[in-house]
Structures are given as C-alpha cells and as structure tokens.
Amino acid sequence: MKGVQNMRDFGFEFNNSYTELPKIFYTKQNPTPVNLPKLVVMNYTLARELGLNADALADEAGIDILAGNAIPSGAKPIAKAYGGHQFGHFTMLGDGRNILLGEQITPKGERIDIELKGSGRTPYSRGGDGRAALGPMLREYIISEAMAGLGIPTTRSLAVVTTGEKVVRDEYLQGAILTRTALSHIRVGTFQFAAAWGTIDDVKALADYTIDRLFKNVNKCENKYVHLLNEVIKGQANLIARWQLVGFVHGVMNTDNMTISGETIDYGPCAFMDNYDPATVFSSIDNHGRYAYGNQPNIGGWNLARFAETLLPLLDDNQEKAIEIAKGAISNYYKVFEDAWYSGMRKKLGLFNSEEKDKYLIEGLLSIMKKYKADYTNTFMALTKEKIEDTGLIGIEDFDLWLNLRSERLERQGKSKEEVTSLMRENNPAVIPRNHRVEEALTAAVTEGDFGVMDRLLEVLKRPYAYTKEQEEYALVPELQGRYRTFCGT
Ligand code: AMP
Ligand code: MG
C-alpha cells in the first residue's frame, strides 16, 4: 500500500459519517493492492459534479487510488455489513468485494459515497475472491450511465481501471475495479441485518442515521419511523415505475439490491426489453421468472414488506398496531406505484390530463404490442415521431381501432400538436442501451482493448431524449437471434 495521497490534489473532501454507526455495521478494511493498474474509463462530467479533479485522478497517483493501491487522505475505508433475501432466501451478506472509501462532500454540499467494487476480499467475502472482471464492470458503467441519462435515480460510475491481474471464473478474465458513487449504499438488507443480528437499538441507530442522511424533513414528523417507511416506499414505487416505463429489467431484485435512497443499484444481469412481453427475463439464473419484467412491481412490494418488518418495533409499542401501520404503508406502495406508472404512461402517449378510460387506452396498446411482439421502445418512438408505419402494426385491425380512440382522446384534451410531441419526446427515449450494442462495445473493449465503440455508445446514451440523427442507428433492432442471456456480474 502506497502512502496517503494529498487529498487537495484530487479534490477529495471526505466526511465519513457511516463509521459513527455502531460497530456491527462495518469493518475497517483497506483495498488489496493490485499488480498493474491501468485506467480504461473516466467519467469527467461526474468527477466535476463531485468536485473531483479528473485529470489528477487519471494520472499515476490518481489511478493508484482508483485501483486501491493508495488511500487518499481523509478516506476511512470500510466494508459494510448487510443481509438479504436472495431469490426469497435470507442470508448474511455484506460488502464482499466493495470498499467504501468515504463520503465525498460535493461543491453543492451533497454527501456522496465513493466505493471501489472489485477491490479485494473483506470479512464478508464468504467464498468469493473479492474481485471483478472487466466485462461486467464496463457493463455496469454503461447501463448505470444510461439510466442516469434517462433521468432515473441510480448509483453512478466514476471510473474503471484494469488491475493487470486475472480473475478466475469459468475461464481466466481480466480483473477490473469500478468506482461507484451513490447518495448512500444503505440497503433494505442493511436494515434486515440490523434486525436479524443486532439489537433494537441498532435498528434505531440505523433508522436515525438514515433519516439524518437521506430524509432530513422526516425528523420533524411526529412518528418519524412511520414517515421513514412511507418515504422509502414512495421512492421505490416511483423508481420501479420509471423502470417499467422504459422497459428496464433489473434481473436480481434481492432485498440486498434495493436501496433505501431509491437509487437503482447492482447492475448484474439487468437488460432492456426489446419486444413488449411482461414475462421477459434475461438472467441465466432466474429460472422461474421471479424477477421478470412484469413481476418487478410486486417484488418491490414484497421487498418493502421485508423492510417494514425490520421497523416494526419502532412503528408502535403495541405490536398489533405496528403491524397495521406496516400493512397500510405497503398497500399504499401499490397505489403510489400505479399512480406513477399511469401518469408516466399518459405522458408517453402525449396526454396532459387524465380521463377515467385512459386505463383501457394504455392497456389496449400494451396488449396489442404483446400479441404482435412489437418493440417496446420503438413503438413509442414511432408514435412520438408520428411515423405510424414504423410501429409495424399498421393494418392490424385492433391497432387501427386503437389509433382512432387515441386521436379522439387527443382531440378532447385540446392541446396543440407541438405540445403533444414535446411531451412525448420528453418521455419516450429515442435510444436505450440495446443488448447487441452493449455486447458489441464490451467485446471491442475486452477482447481488442478498443474502447472507442463504448465511448460512442456512452455519448449517444447521455441524452436519450434528444432525437438526434446519430441516435437513429442505435435505435435499430436486429433480427431476433434467439433469447438474450445475461449473467451475474461476478
Ligand atoms: P451481488 O450478486 O452482486 O448482489 O452480490 C451478492 C453478495 O455476494 C454480496 O455480498 C457481494 O459482496 C458478494 N459477492 C459477489 N461477488 C463476489 C466476489 N467475487 N467476491 C466476494 N464476494 C462477492
Ligand atoms: Mg448486490
């Protein structure tokens, strides 16, 4: 491990609050140095937002920090404890290959976690090597930045370095470390850990910390823990509605992969749906479709029920009353989700106001899309561009009928054509990270060391609602070549 770096050079302004939680929540842990670190991707825009000096980070001393070979001064590296339901089964987990370097205070005064992913073993590694392979780390970089471009809350990717070391999976792969940032890495699983292995005081300490850090206005509420529960539910309901609206399939919605901050986290087997089908599953290990596209809202509710359980002793002294409060909060999740989803769908169709029968208009289109295997993103894009012929649905009687209903509906709202188009453009991406494009970028980077393909893809994904000429080729869907499969990012 090299000496501590002068934090001013890099712009680090650490203030580490997590280490003030009770000791069971973390273990002090330095990253394990690597052989020959090399920077392969740097997010200059994000660095600037964080108040970091990207040029300094891209230099030798900076790369040492991103590789875990040097610790910047002010950092307090820790691995965090958490538990989680993985495919329904509860286990002890924790940062098995992540290290939180510290919390950066940005120029705007925000507090942002800076973590290394793939930085070596920790006490929570169980059988794992604590490492990550280049492909999956680049994949996380691409998809998380695409989500940010879409305006969907997410952890961000600051940089990727290769380690000069091999990781052993089914084959030997290049090792890599991703620098990930987040409003906070507190997970539903962190609360489950406290409830299962800590005391009520530990749960309370975590809840108080979370409120102070993420939900400051909740502090003023009468029962702040009930409000915490409601806020987390609201955040997740809105987040999952956003996923559904863009056709994002997370793939591994275990409770340890659900943040309390409402940010999307853990880009393992995730992918975007092509043709509309609620049964869409990409993950090679999700045999029963537990985390299929159409199941995501229900799984969100299930996960939040697990979160609510951890808070029961804080919700009310009377256990029965506490359970009633929790049940009420969870049923509200489905309502908030529905409202967010319908409101988003209306916007996708260019509707400014709401009418009772909109439900049928929305569901009518989706059922046609499902029946005729229409591409989810491109159907909405075609409607936005008023290139109905591009939907591939023309001539289908149900669709013609649907178009008439929609025209009548648009007329009734009395908005101009321009207003409708601009609302639709803001809500229907012209480009998503198409699976074949992501694969193409990863193959060039990993097998040929050519990062140009990925850079171009990232550029296009930055402004998905721009409808530029360059985006057009990225919107093309290849002929279906069998089912796309993703693998967990280990
Ligand atoms: P994930 O599937 O990424 O959500 O990870 C589930 C759990 O496995 C977490 O506790 C991770 O830290 C841990 N984990 C995943 N990959 C590794 C690895 N290569 N070495 C150690 N722990 C790992
Ligand atoms: Mg995870």
Short mmCIF file of C-alpha atoms in Angstrom, two decimals, residues 73-396:
data_model
loop_
_atom_site.label_atom_id
_atom_site.label_comp_id
_atom_site.label_asym_id
_atom_site.label_seq_id
_atom_site.Cartn_x
_atom_site.Cartn_y
_atom_site.Cartn_z
CA SER A 73 -6.11 11.22 2.99
CA GLY A 74 -9.43 11.74 4.70
CA ALA A 75 -10.71 8.37 3.49
CA LYS A 76 -11.76 5.77 6.07
CA PRO A 77 -12.07 2.58 4.05
CA ILE A 78 -14.69 0.17 5.35
CA ALA A 79 -16.66 -2.86 4.23
CA LYS A 80 -20.30 -2.70 5.27
CA ALA A 81 -22.39 -5.47 6.76
CA TYR A 82 -25.80 -6.37 5.37
CA GLY A 83 -28.10 -9.32 4.91
CA GLY A 84 -30.68 -10.05 2.30
CA HIS A 85 -33.28 -12.27 0.76
CA GLN A 86 -31.70 -13.77 -2.34
CA PHE A 87 -34.42 -15.30 -4.50
CA GLY A 88 -36.51 -15.47 -1.35
CA HIS A 89 -33.90 -17.00 0.99
CA PHE A 90 -32.46 -14.93 3.81
CA THR A 91 -28.68 -14.89 4.35
CA MET A 92 -25.88 -12.85 5.84
CA LEU A 93 -24.07 -10.94 3.09
CA GLY A 94 -22.11 -7.67 3.23
CA ASP A 95 -19.60 -5.91 1.01
CA GLY A 96 -17.77 -8.99 -0.21
CA ARG A 97 -15.86 -7.13 -2.87
CA ASN A 98 -16.69 -3.47 -2.24
CA ILE A 99 -14.96 -0.93 -0.11
CA LEU A 100 -16.43 2.41 0.82
CA LEU A 101 -13.53 4.84 0.63
CA GLY A 102 -15.53 7.63 2.19
CA GLU A 103 -18.31 10.16 1.77
CA GLN A 104 -17.44 13.00 -0.55
CA ILE A 105 -18.96 16.39 0.19
CA THR A 106 -19.60 17.85 -3.25
CA PRO A 107 -19.38 21.55 -4.18
CA LYS A 108 -23.19 21.66 -3.88
CA GLY A 109 -22.93 20.27 -0.35
CA GLU A 110 -24.30 16.83 -1.20
CA ARG A 111 -22.89 13.78 0.57
CA ILE A 112 -21.95 11.03 -1.89
CA ASP A 113 -20.48 7.58 -1.15
CA ILE A 114 -17.38 6.71 -3.15
CA GLU A 115 -16.85 2.97 -3.36
CA LEU A 116 -14.44 0.65 -5.09
CA LYS A 117 -16.05 -2.51 -6.48
CA GLY A 118 -13.76 -5.48 -7.07
CA SER A 119 -11.11 -4.22 -4.66
CA GLY A 120 -10.27 -7.44 -2.86
CA ARG A 121 -11.52 -9.68 -0.10
CA THR A 122 -13.26 -8.46 3.04
CA PRO A 123 -14.62 -10.26 6.11
CA TYR A 124 -17.91 -10.54 4.16
CA SER A 125 -16.46 -12.23 1.09
CA ARG A 126 -17.59 -15.73 2.10
CA GLY A 127 -16.11 -17.99 -0.60
CA GLY A 128 -15.51 -15.20 -3.11
CA ASP A 129 -12.25 -13.70 -4.29
CA GLY A 130 -13.33 -10.09 -3.76
CA ARG A 131 -12.56 -9.33 -7.38
CA ALA A 132 -14.48 -8.41 -10.50
CA ALA A 133 -13.94 -8.97 -14.21
CA LEU A 134 -13.60 -6.20 -16.77
CA GLY A 135 -16.68 -7.08 -18.86
CA PRO A 136 -19.21 -6.87 -16.01
CA MET A 137 -17.67 -3.66 -14.63
CA LEU A 138 -17.90 -1.98 -18.04
CA ARG A 139 -21.43 -3.28 -18.35
CA GLU A 140 -22.32 -1.65 -15.03
CA TYR A 141 -20.66 1.56 -16.22
CA ILE A 142 -22.67 1.63 -19.46
CA ILE A 143 -26.08 0.73 -18.04
CA SER A 144 -25.84 2.89 -14.92
CA GLU A 145 -24.81 5.90 -17.01
CA ALA A 146 -27.63 5.13 -19.45
CA MET A 147 -30.05 5.15 -16.52
CA ALA A 148 -28.64 8.49 -15.36
CA GLY A 149 -29.13 9.81 -18.90
CA LEU A 150 -32.75 8.64 -18.78
CA GLY A 151 -33.16 10.64 -15.58
CA ILE A 152 -33.75 7.54 -13.46
CA PRO A 153 -32.24 7.56 -9.95
CA THR A 154 -29.17 5.32 -9.92
CA THR A 155 -25.76 4.72 -8.49
CA ARG A 156 -23.21 6.27 -10.85
CA SER A 157 -19.94 5.07 -12.34
CA LEU A 158 -16.90 7.29 -11.96
CA ALA A 159 -14.14 5.15 -13.45
CA VAL A 160 -12.95 1.70 -14.38
CA VAL A 161 -9.36 0.51 -14.03
CA THR A 162 -7.97 -2.82 -15.05
CA THR A 163 -5.82 -4.50 -12.44
CA GLY A 164 -3.23 -6.29 -14.56
CA GLU A 165 -4.36 -9.45 -12.77
CA LYS A 166 -6.53 -12.32 -13.90
CA VAL A 167 -9.72 -13.34 -12.16
CA VAL A 168 -10.78 -16.95 -12.30
CA ARG A 169 -14.36 -17.57 -13.33
CA ASP A 170 -15.30 -20.30 -15.78
CA GLU A 171 -12.24 -19.02 -17.58
CA TYR A 172 -9.44 -16.55 -16.87
CA LEU A 173 -10.66 -12.99 -17.28
CA GLN A 174 -9.05 -9.56 -16.94
CA GLY A 175 -9.57 -8.15 -13.48
CA ALA A 176 -11.04 -4.66 -13.05
CA ILE A 177 -12.24 -2.25 -10.40
CA LEU A 178 -15.21 0.08 -10.81
CA THR A 179 -15.51 3.27 -8.79
CA ARG A 180 -19.17 3.60 -7.93
CA THR A 181 -20.92 6.53 -6.30
CA ALA A 182 -24.29 6.74 -4.57
CA LEU A 183 -26.37 9.00 -2.37
CA SER A 184 -25.96 6.13 0.02
CA HIS A 185 -25.39 2.39 -0.11
CA ILE A 186 -27.83 1.64 2.72
CA ARG A 187 -29.97 -1.25 1.53
CA VAL A 188 -33.15 -2.95 2.66
CA GLY A 189 -30.64 -5.68 3.52
CA THR A 190 -28.79 -3.33 5.87
CA PHE A 191 -31.96 -2.98 7.95
CA GLN A 192 -32.54 -6.72 7.75
CA PHE A 193 -29.01 -7.27 9.03
CA ALA A 194 -29.66 -4.96 11.99
CA ALA A 195 -32.98 -6.63 12.79
CA ALA A 196 -31.59 -10.17 12.49
CA TRP A 197 -28.17 -9.80 14.11
CA GLY A 198 -28.34 -6.56 16.08
CA THR A 199 -30.47 -5.14 18.88
CA ILE A 200 -33.47 -2.86 18.63
CA ASP A 201 -31.06 -0.05 19.47
CA ASP A 202 -29.01 -0.95 16.40
CA VAL A 203 -32.10 -0.78 14.18
CA LYS A 204 -32.95 2.55 15.77
CA ALA A 205 -29.42 3.87 15.25
CA LEU A 206 -29.57 2.88 11.58
CA ALA A 207 -33.03 4.40 11.16
CA ASP A 208 -31.95 7.66 12.82
CA TYR A 209 -28.81 7.76 10.70
CA THR A 210 -30.84 7.16 7.53
CA ILE A 211 -33.30 9.90 8.40
CA ASP A 212 -30.48 12.38 9.10
CA ARG A 213 -28.71 11.48 5.93
CA LEU A 214 -31.47 10.95 3.38
CA PHE A 215 -34.77 12.21 4.74
CA LYS A 216 -33.98 15.27 6.81
CA ASN A 217 -37.53 16.64 6.76
CA VAL A 218 -38.81 13.42 8.33
CA ASN A 219 -37.09 14.46 11.55
CA LYS A 220 -39.83 16.98 12.18
CA CYS A 221 -42.61 14.41 11.90
CA GLU A 222 -44.49 13.06 14.85
CA ASN A 223 -43.64 9.39 14.33
CA LYS A 224 -40.52 9.72 12.25
CA TYR A 225 -40.10 5.98 11.72
CA VAL A 226 -43.54 5.67 10.14
CA HIS A 227 -42.57 8.56 7.90
CA LEU A 228 -39.26 6.92 7.07
CA LEU A 229 -41.14 3.81 5.98
CA ASN A 230 -43.50 5.90 3.85
CA GLU A 231 -40.67 7.84 2.23
CA VAL A 232 -38.75 4.70 1.31
CA ILE A 233 -41.92 3.17 -0.10
CA LYS A 234 -42.60 6.29 -2.14
CA GLY A 235 -39.04 6.35 -3.50
CA GLN A 236 -39.12 2.70 -4.56
CA ALA A 237 -42.64 2.91 -6.02
CA ASN A 238 -41.55 5.83 -8.18
CA LEU A 239 -38.27 4.16 -9.10
CA ILE A 240 -39.85 0.89 -10.18
CA ALA A 241 -42.50 2.80 -12.15
CA ARG A 242 -39.65 4.52 -14.00
CA TRP A 243 -38.06 1.13 -14.75
CA GLN A 244 -41.35 -0.20 -16.14
CA LEU A 245 -41.86 2.88 -18.27
CA VAL A 246 -38.53 2.43 -20.07
CA GLY A 247 -38.60 -1.38 -20.17
CA PHE A 248 -35.73 -1.93 -17.76
CA VAL A 249 -35.39 -5.41 -16.29
CA HIS A 250 -33.22 -5.33 -13.17
CA GLY A 251 -32.83 -9.07 -13.06
CA VAL A 252 -31.83 -9.58 -9.45
CA MET A 253 -34.17 -7.69 -7.16
CA ASN A 254 -32.95 -9.32 -3.97
CA THR A 255 -33.52 -7.22 -0.85
CA ASP A 256 -29.78 -6.54 -0.63
CA ASN A 257 -30.01 -4.98 -4.09
CA MET A 258 -32.69 -2.48 -3.10
CA THR A 259 -31.50 0.86 -1.78
CA ILE A 260 -33.19 2.94 0.88
CA SER A 261 -32.31 6.07 -1.12
CA GLY A 262 -34.45 4.95 -4.07
CA GLU A 263 -31.46 4.61 -6.41
CA THR A 264 -31.14 1.69 -8.82
CA ILE A 265 -28.22 -0.46 -7.66
CA ASP A 266 -26.42 -3.63 -8.69
CA TYR A 267 -26.14 -3.89 -12.43
CA GLY A 268 -25.53 -7.60 -12.76
CA PRO A 269 -27.88 -9.38 -15.12
CA CYS A 270 -30.03 -6.35 -15.98
CA ALA A 271 -31.04 -5.51 -19.56
CA PHE A 272 -33.66 -3.56 -21.50
CA MET A 273 -36.60 -5.35 -23.00
CA ASP A 274 -36.91 -5.35 -26.80
CA ASN A 275 -40.36 -6.65 -27.78
CA TYR A 276 -43.00 -5.99 -25.18
CA ASP A 277 -43.62 -9.02 -23.01
CA PRO A 278 -44.23 -8.93 -19.26
CA ALA A 279 -42.61 -12.39 -18.98
CA THR A 280 -39.26 -11.04 -20.18
CA VAL A 281 -36.35 -12.46 -18.19
CA PHE A 282 -32.71 -12.14 -19.18
CA SER A 283 -30.86 -13.55 -16.19
CA SER A 284 -29.48 -17.03 -16.71
CA ILE A 285 -30.13 -17.92 -13.06
CA ASP A 286 -33.73 -16.70 -12.87
CA ASN A 287 -35.28 -19.98 -13.95
CA HIS A 288 -38.72 -19.33 -12.52
CA GLY A 289 -39.04 -15.75 -13.73
CA ARG A 290 -39.22 -14.38 -10.18
CA TYR A 291 -37.67 -11.14 -11.42
CA ALA A 292 -39.38 -10.98 -14.82
CA TYR A 293 -40.25 -7.51 -16.14
CA GLY A 294 -43.92 -7.84 -15.26
CA ASN A 295 -43.15 -9.08 -11.73
CA GLN A 296 -40.95 -6.19 -10.74
CA PRO A 297 -43.69 -4.07 -9.15
CA ASN A 298 -44.87 -6.98 -6.98
CA ILE A 299 -41.35 -7.92 -5.98
CA GLY A 300 -40.82 -4.29 -4.97
CA GLY A 301 -43.81 -4.61 -2.66
CA TRP A 302 -42.51 -7.89 -1.26
CA ASN A 303 -39.09 -6.39 -0.57
CA LEU A 304 -40.63 -3.35 1.08
CA ALA A 305 -42.69 -5.62 3.32
CA ARG A 306 -39.38 -7.13 4.47
CA PHE A 307 -38.15 -3.58 5.14
CA ALA A 308 -41.31 -2.73 7.09
CA GLU A 309 -40.81 -5.84 9.25
CA THR A 310 -37.43 -4.59 10.38
CA LEU A 311 -39.03 -1.33 11.58
CA LEU A 312 -41.96 -2.94 13.47
CA PRO A 313 -40.57 -2.31 16.99
CA LEU A 314 -40.13 1.36 16.11
CA LEU A 315 -43.50 1.90 14.46
CA ASP A 316 -45.52 1.41 17.62
CA ASP A 317 -45.04 -0.08 21.10
CA ASN A 318 -48.13 -2.16 20.51
CA GLN A 319 -47.11 -4.89 18.09
CA GLU A 320 -50.53 -5.35 16.56
CA LYS A 321 -50.80 -1.66 15.91
CA ALA A 322 -47.31 -1.67 14.40
CA ILE A 323 -48.35 -4.45 12.02
CA GLU A 324 -51.45 -2.50 10.97
CA ILE A 325 -49.31 0.57 10.25
CA ALA A 326 -46.90 -1.51 8.19
CA LYS A 327 -49.71 -3.17 6.23
CA GLY A 328 -51.27 0.19 5.46
CA ALA A 329 -47.95 1.55 4.27
CA ILE A 330 -47.34 -1.43 1.99
CA SER A 331 -50.80 -1.24 0.45
CA ASN A 332 -50.08 2.41 -0.23
CA TYR A 333 -46.98 1.28 -2.18
CA TYR A 334 -49.19 -0.28 -4.84
CA LYS A 335 -51.24 2.87 -5.10
CA VAL A 336 -48.20 5.15 -5.42
CA PHE A 337 -46.74 2.78 -8.00
CA GLU A 338 -49.94 2.70 -10.06
CA ASP A 339 -50.33 6.45 -9.98
CA ALA A 340 -46.72 6.96 -11.07
CA TRP A 341 -46.99 4.36 -13.78
CA TYR A 342 -50.30 5.58 -15.22
CA SER A 343 -49.11 9.15 -15.08
CA GLY A 344 -45.92 8.17 -16.92
CA MET A 345 -47.87 6.16 -19.49
CA ARG A 346 -50.18 9.09 -20.17
CA LYS A 347 -47.15 11.25 -20.87
CA LYS A 348 -45.74 8.59 -23.17
CA LEU A 349 -48.97 8.85 -25.15
CA GLY A 350 -48.97 12.64 -25.15
CA LEU A 351 -51.79 13.05 -22.64
CA PHE A 352 -51.69 16.02 -20.31
CA ASN A 353 -54.81 15.34 -18.31
CA SER A 354 -56.45 12.22 -17.03
CA GLU A 355 -59.69 10.54 -18.02
CA GLU A 356 -61.20 7.53 -16.39
CA LYS A 357 -60.98 5.37 -19.50
CA ASP A 358 -57.25 6.06 -20.06
CA LYS A 359 -56.55 2.77 -18.34
CA TYR A 360 -58.15 0.95 -21.28
CA LEU A 361 -56.34 3.05 -23.85
CA ILE A 362 -52.99 2.28 -22.21
CA GLU A 363 -53.65 -1.38 -21.61
CA GLY A 364 -55.16 -1.74 -25.05
CA LEU A 365 -51.92 -0.65 -26.69
CA LEU A 366 -49.81 -2.88 -24.48
CA SER A 367 -51.91 -5.91 -25.24
CA ILE A 368 -51.58 -5.28 -28.99
CA MET A 369 -47.84 -4.84 -28.56
CA LYS A 370 -47.62 -8.09 -26.67
CA LYS A 371 -49.70 -10.01 -29.17
CA TYR A 372 -47.71 -8.79 -32.17
CA LYS A 373 -44.31 -8.73 -30.43
CA ALA A 374 -43.84 -5.03 -31.05
CA ASP A 375 -40.62 -3.43 -29.88
CA TYR A 376 -41.42 -1.54 -26.67
CA THR A 377 -39.13 1.48 -27.09
CA ASN A 378 -39.52 1.85 -30.83
CA THR A 379 -43.30 1.64 -30.82
CA PHE A 380 -43.49 4.65 -28.53
CA MET A 381 -40.78 6.36 -30.55
CA ALA A 382 -42.74 5.81 -33.77
CA LEU A 383 -45.85 7.30 -32.15
CA THR A 384 -43.76 10.25 -30.94
CA LYS A 385 -42.37 10.87 -34.41
CA GLU A 386 -45.80 10.29 -35.91
CA LYS A 387 -44.29 7.64 -38.13
CA ILE A 388 -47.05 5.17 -37.53
CA GLU A 389 -45.72 2.95 -40.31
CA ASP A 390 -42.62 2.33 -38.15
CA THR A 391 -44.68 0.59 -35.49
CA GLY A 392 -45.01 -2.41 -37.76
CA LEU A 393 -48.62 -2.62 -36.54
CA ILE A 394 -50.35 -0.90 -39.40
CA GLY A 395 -53.13 -2.90 -40.99
CA ILE A 396 -53.84 -4.75 -37.77
#
